[in-house]
mmCIF file of C-alpha atoms in Angstrom:
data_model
loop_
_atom_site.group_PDB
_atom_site.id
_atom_site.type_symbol
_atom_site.label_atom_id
_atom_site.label_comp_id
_atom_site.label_asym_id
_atom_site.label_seq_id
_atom_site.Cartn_x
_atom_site.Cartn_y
_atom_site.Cartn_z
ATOM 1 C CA UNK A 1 116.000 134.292 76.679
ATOM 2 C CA UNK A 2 117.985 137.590 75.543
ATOM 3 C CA UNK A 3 121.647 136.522 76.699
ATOM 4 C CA UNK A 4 121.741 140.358 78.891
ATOM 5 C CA UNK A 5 118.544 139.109 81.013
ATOM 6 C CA UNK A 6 120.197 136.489 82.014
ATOM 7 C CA UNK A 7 123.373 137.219 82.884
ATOM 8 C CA UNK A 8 121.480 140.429 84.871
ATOM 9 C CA UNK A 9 119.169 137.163 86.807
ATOM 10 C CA UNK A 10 122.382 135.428 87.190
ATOM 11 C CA UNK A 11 124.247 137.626 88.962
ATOM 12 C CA UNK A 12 121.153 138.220 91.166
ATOM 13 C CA UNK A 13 120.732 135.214 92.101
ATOM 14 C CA UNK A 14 124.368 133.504 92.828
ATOM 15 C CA UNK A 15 124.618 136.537 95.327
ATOM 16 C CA UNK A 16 121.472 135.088 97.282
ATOM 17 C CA UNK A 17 122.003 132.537 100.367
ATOM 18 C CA UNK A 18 120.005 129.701 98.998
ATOM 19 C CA UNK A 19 120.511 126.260 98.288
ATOM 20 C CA UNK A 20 121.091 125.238 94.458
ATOM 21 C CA UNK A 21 116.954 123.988 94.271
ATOM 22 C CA UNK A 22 115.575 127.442 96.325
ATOM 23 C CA UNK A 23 118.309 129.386 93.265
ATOM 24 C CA UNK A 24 116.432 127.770 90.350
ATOM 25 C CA UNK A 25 113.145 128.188 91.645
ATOM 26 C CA UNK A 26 113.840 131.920 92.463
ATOM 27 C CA UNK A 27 115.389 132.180 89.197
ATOM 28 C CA UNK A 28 112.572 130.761 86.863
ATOM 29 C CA UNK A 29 110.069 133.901 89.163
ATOM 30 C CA UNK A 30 112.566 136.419 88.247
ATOM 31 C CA UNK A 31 112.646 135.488 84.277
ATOM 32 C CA UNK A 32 108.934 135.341 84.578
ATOM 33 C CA UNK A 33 108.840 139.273 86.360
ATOM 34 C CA UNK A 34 111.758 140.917 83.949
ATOM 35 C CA UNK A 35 110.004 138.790 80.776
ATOM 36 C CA UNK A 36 106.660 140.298 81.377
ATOM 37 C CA UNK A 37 107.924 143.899 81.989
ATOM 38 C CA UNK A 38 109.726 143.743 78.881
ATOM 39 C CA UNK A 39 106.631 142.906 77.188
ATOM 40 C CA UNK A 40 104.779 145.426 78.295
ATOM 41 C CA UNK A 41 107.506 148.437 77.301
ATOM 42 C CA UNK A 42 107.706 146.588 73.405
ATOM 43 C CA UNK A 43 103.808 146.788 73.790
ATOM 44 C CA UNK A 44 104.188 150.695 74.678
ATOM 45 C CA UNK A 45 106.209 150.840 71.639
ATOM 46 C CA UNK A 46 110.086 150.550 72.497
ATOM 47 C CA UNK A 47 112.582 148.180 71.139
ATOM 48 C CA UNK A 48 113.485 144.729 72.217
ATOM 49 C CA UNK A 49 116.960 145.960 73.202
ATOM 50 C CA UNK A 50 115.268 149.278 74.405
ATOM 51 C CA UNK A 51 112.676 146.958 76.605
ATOM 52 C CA UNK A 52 115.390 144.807 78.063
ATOM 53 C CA UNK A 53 117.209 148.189 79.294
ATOM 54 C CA UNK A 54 114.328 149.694 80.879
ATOM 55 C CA UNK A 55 113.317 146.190 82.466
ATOM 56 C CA UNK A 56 116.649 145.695 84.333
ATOM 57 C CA UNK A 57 116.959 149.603 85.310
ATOM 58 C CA UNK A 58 113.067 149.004 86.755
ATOM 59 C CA UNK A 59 114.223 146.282 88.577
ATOM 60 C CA UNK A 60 117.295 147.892 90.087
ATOM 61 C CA UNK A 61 120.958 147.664 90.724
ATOM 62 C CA UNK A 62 122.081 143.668 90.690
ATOM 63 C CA UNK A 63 123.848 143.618 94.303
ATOM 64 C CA UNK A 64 121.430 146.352 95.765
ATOM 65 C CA UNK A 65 118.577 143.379 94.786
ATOM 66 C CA UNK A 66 120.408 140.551 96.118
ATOM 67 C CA UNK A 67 120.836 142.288 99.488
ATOM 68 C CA UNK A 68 117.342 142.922 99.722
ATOM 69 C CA UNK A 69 116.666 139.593 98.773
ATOM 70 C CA UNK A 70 118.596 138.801 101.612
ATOM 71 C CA UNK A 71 117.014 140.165 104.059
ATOM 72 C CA UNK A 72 113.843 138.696 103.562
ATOM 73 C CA UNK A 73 115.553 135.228 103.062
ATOM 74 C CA UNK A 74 118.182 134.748 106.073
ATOM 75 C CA UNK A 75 117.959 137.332 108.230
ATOM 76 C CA UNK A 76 117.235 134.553 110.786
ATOM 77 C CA UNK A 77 118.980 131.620 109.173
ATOM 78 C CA UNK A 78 121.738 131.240 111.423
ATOM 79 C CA UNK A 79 119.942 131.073 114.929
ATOM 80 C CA UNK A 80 117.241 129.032 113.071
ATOM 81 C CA UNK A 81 119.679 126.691 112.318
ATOM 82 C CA UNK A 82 121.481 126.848 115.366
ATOM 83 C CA UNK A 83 117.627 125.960 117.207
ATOM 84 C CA UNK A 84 117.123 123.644 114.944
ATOM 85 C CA UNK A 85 120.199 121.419 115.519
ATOM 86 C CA UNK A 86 119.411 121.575 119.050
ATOM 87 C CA UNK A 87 115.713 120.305 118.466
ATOM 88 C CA UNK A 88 116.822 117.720 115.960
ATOM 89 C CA UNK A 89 119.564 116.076 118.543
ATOM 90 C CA UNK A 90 116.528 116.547 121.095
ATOM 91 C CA UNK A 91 114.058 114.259 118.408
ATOM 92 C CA UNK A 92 117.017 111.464 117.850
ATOM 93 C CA UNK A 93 117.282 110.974 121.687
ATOM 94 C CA UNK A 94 113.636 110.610 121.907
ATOM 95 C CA UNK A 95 113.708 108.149 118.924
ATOM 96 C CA UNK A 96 116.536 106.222 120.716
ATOM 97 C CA UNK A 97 114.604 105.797 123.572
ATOM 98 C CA UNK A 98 111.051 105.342 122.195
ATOM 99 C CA UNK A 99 112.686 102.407 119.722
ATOM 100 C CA UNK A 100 116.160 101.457 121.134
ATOM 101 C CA UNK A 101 115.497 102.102 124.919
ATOM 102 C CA UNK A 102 112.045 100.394 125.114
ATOM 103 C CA UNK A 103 111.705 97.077 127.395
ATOM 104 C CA UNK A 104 113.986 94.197 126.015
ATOM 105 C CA UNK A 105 112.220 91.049 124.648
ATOM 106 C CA UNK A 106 114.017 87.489 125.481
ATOM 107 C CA UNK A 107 117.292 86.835 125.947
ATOM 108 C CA UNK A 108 117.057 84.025 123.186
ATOM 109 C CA UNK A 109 120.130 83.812 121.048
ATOM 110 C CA UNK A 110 119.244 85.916 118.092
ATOM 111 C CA UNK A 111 119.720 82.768 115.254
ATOM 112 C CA UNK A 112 116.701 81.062 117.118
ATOM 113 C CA UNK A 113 114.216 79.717 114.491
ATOM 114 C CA UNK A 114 111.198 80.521 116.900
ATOM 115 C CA UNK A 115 112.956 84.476 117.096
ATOM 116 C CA UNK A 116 113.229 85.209 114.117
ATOM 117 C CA UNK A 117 109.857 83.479 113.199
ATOM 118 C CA UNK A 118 108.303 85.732 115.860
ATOM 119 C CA UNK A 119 110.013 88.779 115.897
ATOM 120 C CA UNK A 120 110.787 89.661 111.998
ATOM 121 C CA UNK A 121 108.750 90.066 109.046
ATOM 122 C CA UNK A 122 110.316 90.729 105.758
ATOM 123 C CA UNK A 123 106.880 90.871 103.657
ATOM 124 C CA UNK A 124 105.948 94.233 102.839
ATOM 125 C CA UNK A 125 102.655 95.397 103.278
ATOM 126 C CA UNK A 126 101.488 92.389 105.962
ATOM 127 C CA UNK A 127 102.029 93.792 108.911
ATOM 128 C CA UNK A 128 100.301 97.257 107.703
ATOM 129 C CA UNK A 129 97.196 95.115 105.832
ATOM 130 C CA UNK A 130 96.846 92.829 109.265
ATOM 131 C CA UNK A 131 96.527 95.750 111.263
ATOM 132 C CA UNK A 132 94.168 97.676 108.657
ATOM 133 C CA UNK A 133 91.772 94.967 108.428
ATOM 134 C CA UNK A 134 91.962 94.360 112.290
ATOM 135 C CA UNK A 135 89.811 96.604 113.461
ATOM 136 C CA UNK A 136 87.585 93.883 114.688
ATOM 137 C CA UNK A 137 89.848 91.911 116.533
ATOM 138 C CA UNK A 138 92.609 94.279 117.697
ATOM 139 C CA UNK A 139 92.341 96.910 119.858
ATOM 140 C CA UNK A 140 92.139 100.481 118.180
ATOM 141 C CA UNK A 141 94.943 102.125 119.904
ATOM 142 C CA UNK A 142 97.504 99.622 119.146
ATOM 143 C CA UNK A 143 96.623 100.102 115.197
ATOM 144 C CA UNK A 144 96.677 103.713 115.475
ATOM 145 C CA UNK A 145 99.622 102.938 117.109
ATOM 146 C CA UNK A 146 101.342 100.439 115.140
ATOM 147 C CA UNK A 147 100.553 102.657 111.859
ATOM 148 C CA UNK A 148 99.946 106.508 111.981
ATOM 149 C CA UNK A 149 102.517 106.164 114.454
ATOM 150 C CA UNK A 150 105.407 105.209 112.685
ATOM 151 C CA UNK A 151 104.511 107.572 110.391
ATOM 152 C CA UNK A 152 104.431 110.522 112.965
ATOM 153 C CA UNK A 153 107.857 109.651 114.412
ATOM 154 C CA UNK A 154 110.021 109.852 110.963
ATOM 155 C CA UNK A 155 108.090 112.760 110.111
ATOM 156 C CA UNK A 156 110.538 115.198 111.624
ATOM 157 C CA UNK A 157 113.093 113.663 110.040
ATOM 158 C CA UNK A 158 112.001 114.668 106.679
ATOM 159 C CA UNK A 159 111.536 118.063 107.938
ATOM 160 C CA UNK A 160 114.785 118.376 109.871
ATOM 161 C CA UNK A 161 117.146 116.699 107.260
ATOM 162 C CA UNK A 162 116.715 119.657 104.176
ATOM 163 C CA UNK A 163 117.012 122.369 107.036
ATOM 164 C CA UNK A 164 120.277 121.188 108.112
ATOM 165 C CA UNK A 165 121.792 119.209 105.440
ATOM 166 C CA UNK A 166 122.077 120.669 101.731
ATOM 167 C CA UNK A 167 122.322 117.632 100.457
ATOM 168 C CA UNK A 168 118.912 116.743 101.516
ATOM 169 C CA UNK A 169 117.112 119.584 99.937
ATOM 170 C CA UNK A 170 115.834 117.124 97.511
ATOM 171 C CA UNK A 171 113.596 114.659 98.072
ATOM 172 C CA UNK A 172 115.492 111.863 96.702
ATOM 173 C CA UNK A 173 118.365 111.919 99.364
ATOM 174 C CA UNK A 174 115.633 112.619 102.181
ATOM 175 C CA UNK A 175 114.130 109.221 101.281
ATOM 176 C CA UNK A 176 117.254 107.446 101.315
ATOM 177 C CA UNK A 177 118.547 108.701 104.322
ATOM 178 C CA UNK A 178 115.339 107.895 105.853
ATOM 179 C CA UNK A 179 115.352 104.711 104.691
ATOM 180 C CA UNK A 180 118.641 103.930 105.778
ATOM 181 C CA UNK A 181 117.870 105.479 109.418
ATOM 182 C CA UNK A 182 114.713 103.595 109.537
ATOM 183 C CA UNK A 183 116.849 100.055 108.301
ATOM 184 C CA UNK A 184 119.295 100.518 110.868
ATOM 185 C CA UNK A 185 117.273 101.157 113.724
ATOM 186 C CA UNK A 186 115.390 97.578 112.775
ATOM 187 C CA UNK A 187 118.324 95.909 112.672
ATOM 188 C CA UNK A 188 119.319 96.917 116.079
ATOM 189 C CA UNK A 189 115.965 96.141 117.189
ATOM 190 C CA UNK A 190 116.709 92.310 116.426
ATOM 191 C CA UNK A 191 120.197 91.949 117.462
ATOM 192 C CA UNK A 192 119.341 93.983 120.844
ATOM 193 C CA UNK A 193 116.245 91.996 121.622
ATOM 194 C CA UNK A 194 114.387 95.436 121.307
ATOM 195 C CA UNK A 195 110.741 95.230 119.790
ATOM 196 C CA UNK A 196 110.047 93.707 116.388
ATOM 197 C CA UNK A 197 112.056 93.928 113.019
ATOM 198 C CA UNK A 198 109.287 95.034 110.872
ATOM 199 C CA UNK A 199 109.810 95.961 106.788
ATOM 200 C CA UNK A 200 106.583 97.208 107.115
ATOM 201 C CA UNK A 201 107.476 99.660 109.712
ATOM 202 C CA UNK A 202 110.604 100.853 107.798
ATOM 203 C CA UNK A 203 108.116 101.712 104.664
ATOM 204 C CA UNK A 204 105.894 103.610 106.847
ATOM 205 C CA UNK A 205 108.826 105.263 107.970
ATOM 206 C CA UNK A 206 109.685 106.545 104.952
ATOM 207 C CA UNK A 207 106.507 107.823 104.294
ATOM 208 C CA UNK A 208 106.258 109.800 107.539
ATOM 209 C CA UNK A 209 109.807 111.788 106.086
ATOM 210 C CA UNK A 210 108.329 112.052 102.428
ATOM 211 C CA UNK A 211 105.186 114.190 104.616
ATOM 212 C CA UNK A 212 107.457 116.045 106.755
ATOM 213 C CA UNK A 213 109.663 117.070 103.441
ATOM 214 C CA UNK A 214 106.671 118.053 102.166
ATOM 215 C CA UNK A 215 106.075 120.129 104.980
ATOM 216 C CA UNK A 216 109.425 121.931 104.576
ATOM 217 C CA UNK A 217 108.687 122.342 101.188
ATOM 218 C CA UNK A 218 105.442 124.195 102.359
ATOM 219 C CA UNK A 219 107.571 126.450 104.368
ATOM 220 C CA UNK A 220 110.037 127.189 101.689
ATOM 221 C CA UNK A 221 107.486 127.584 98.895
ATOM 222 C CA UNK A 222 105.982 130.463 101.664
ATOM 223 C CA UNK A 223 109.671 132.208 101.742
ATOM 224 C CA UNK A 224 109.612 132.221 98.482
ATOM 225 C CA UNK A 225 106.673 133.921 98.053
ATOM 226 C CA UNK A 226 107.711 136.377 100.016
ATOM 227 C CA UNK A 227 111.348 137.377 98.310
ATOM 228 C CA UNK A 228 109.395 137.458 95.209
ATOM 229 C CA UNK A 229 106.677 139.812 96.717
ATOM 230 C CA UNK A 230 110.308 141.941 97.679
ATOM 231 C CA UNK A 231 111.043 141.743 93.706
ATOM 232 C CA UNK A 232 107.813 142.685 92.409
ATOM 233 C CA UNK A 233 107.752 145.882 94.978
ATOM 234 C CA UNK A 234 111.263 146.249 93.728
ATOM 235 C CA UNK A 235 110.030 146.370 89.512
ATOM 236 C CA UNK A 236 107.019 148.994 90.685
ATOM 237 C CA UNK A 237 108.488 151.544 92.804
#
């Protein structure tokens, strides 16, 4: 790309209030909008250099841009964020209390054979393929239970974590956080006699953040959609 287009997109861009990720994706739309208007003024018969000029002057003044940009991206963010901290401490203390604060199981010492025989499984996949294949012989609520909902409950998770962390705007860190949520909760769940240490239920876990990234991903993809509707209005006045 022409070295002037880009240091015009660049200076758009690093004035926007977006993560690094939401920058690059915003960037790549804008290099497709100016790269396609230049086109079509060589096509009308200017110059490359002529092209690029008229491209950039369509598009408007560089800090003008990125304060319109702006306002279509954050006018919100702060109270957004601010309501979503609030909802996300609201979601942990329901997790606490759904998976910590339950009803306690014996006091048996935790190191007893028959415990940790009954009360830990550390096979993937045999808790999820008993309960799949159960349907005959266990009741339909607890599968629902034992599967979609483990799913459901990390789901926010995956949703909150990239709205409130930026290190979690990819998906990589959301799965390892969630993993690492999901792993210590278990291991609580054994040494405080609360439920059953399940590998199973930290992999469906996970998956339940992967959908609810993908959710926020949804929602940013939508935002994005609209700042570049704000460009292309900008390039056709």
């Amino acid at each position: 790309m022409n070295k002037e287009l880009k240091n015009y997109i660049k200076h758009i861009v690093e004035q926007t209030d977006m993560s690094d990720v939401e920058k690059r994706e915003l960037e790549s739309e804008l290099q497709d909008h100016l790269l396609l208007l230049t086109e079509e003024y060589i096509v009308d018969g200017y110059s490359e250099e002529e092209a690029i000029k008229m491209a950039t002057q369509a598009f408007g003044n560089e800090k003008a841009l990125s304060k319109e940009l702006n306002k279509v991206i954050s006018p919100y963010k702060m109270p957004l964020k601010i309501l979503s901290g609030v909802l996300f401490s609201f979601y942990a203390f329901v997790l606490w209390i759904i998976l910590i604060g339950g009803p306690g199981r014996s006091t048996a010492g935790v190191y007893n054979p028959y415990d940790w025989k009954m009360n830990i499984n550390i096979i993937p996949f045999k808790s999820i393929m008993w309960y799949a294949t159960g349907i005959n012989y266990i009741n339909l609520s607890t599968i629902l239970y034992n599967l979609f909902g483990n799913i459901a409950i990390f789901a926010p998770l995956g949703f909150f974590l990239p709205v409130l962390f930026k290190k979690c705007t990819n998906v990589k860190n959301v799965l390892v956080y969630s993993f690492l949520a999901s792993f210590i909760i278990e291991v609580i769940q054994f040494v405080a006699h609360r439920g059953q240490s399940d590998v199973d239920d930290i992999i469906l876990n996970v998956v339940g953040a992967y959908i609810g990234y993908l959710s926020y991903k949804l929602l940013r993809t939508l935002s994005l959609k609209a700042v570049q509707l704000v460009s292309f209005k900008t390039t056709h006045k």
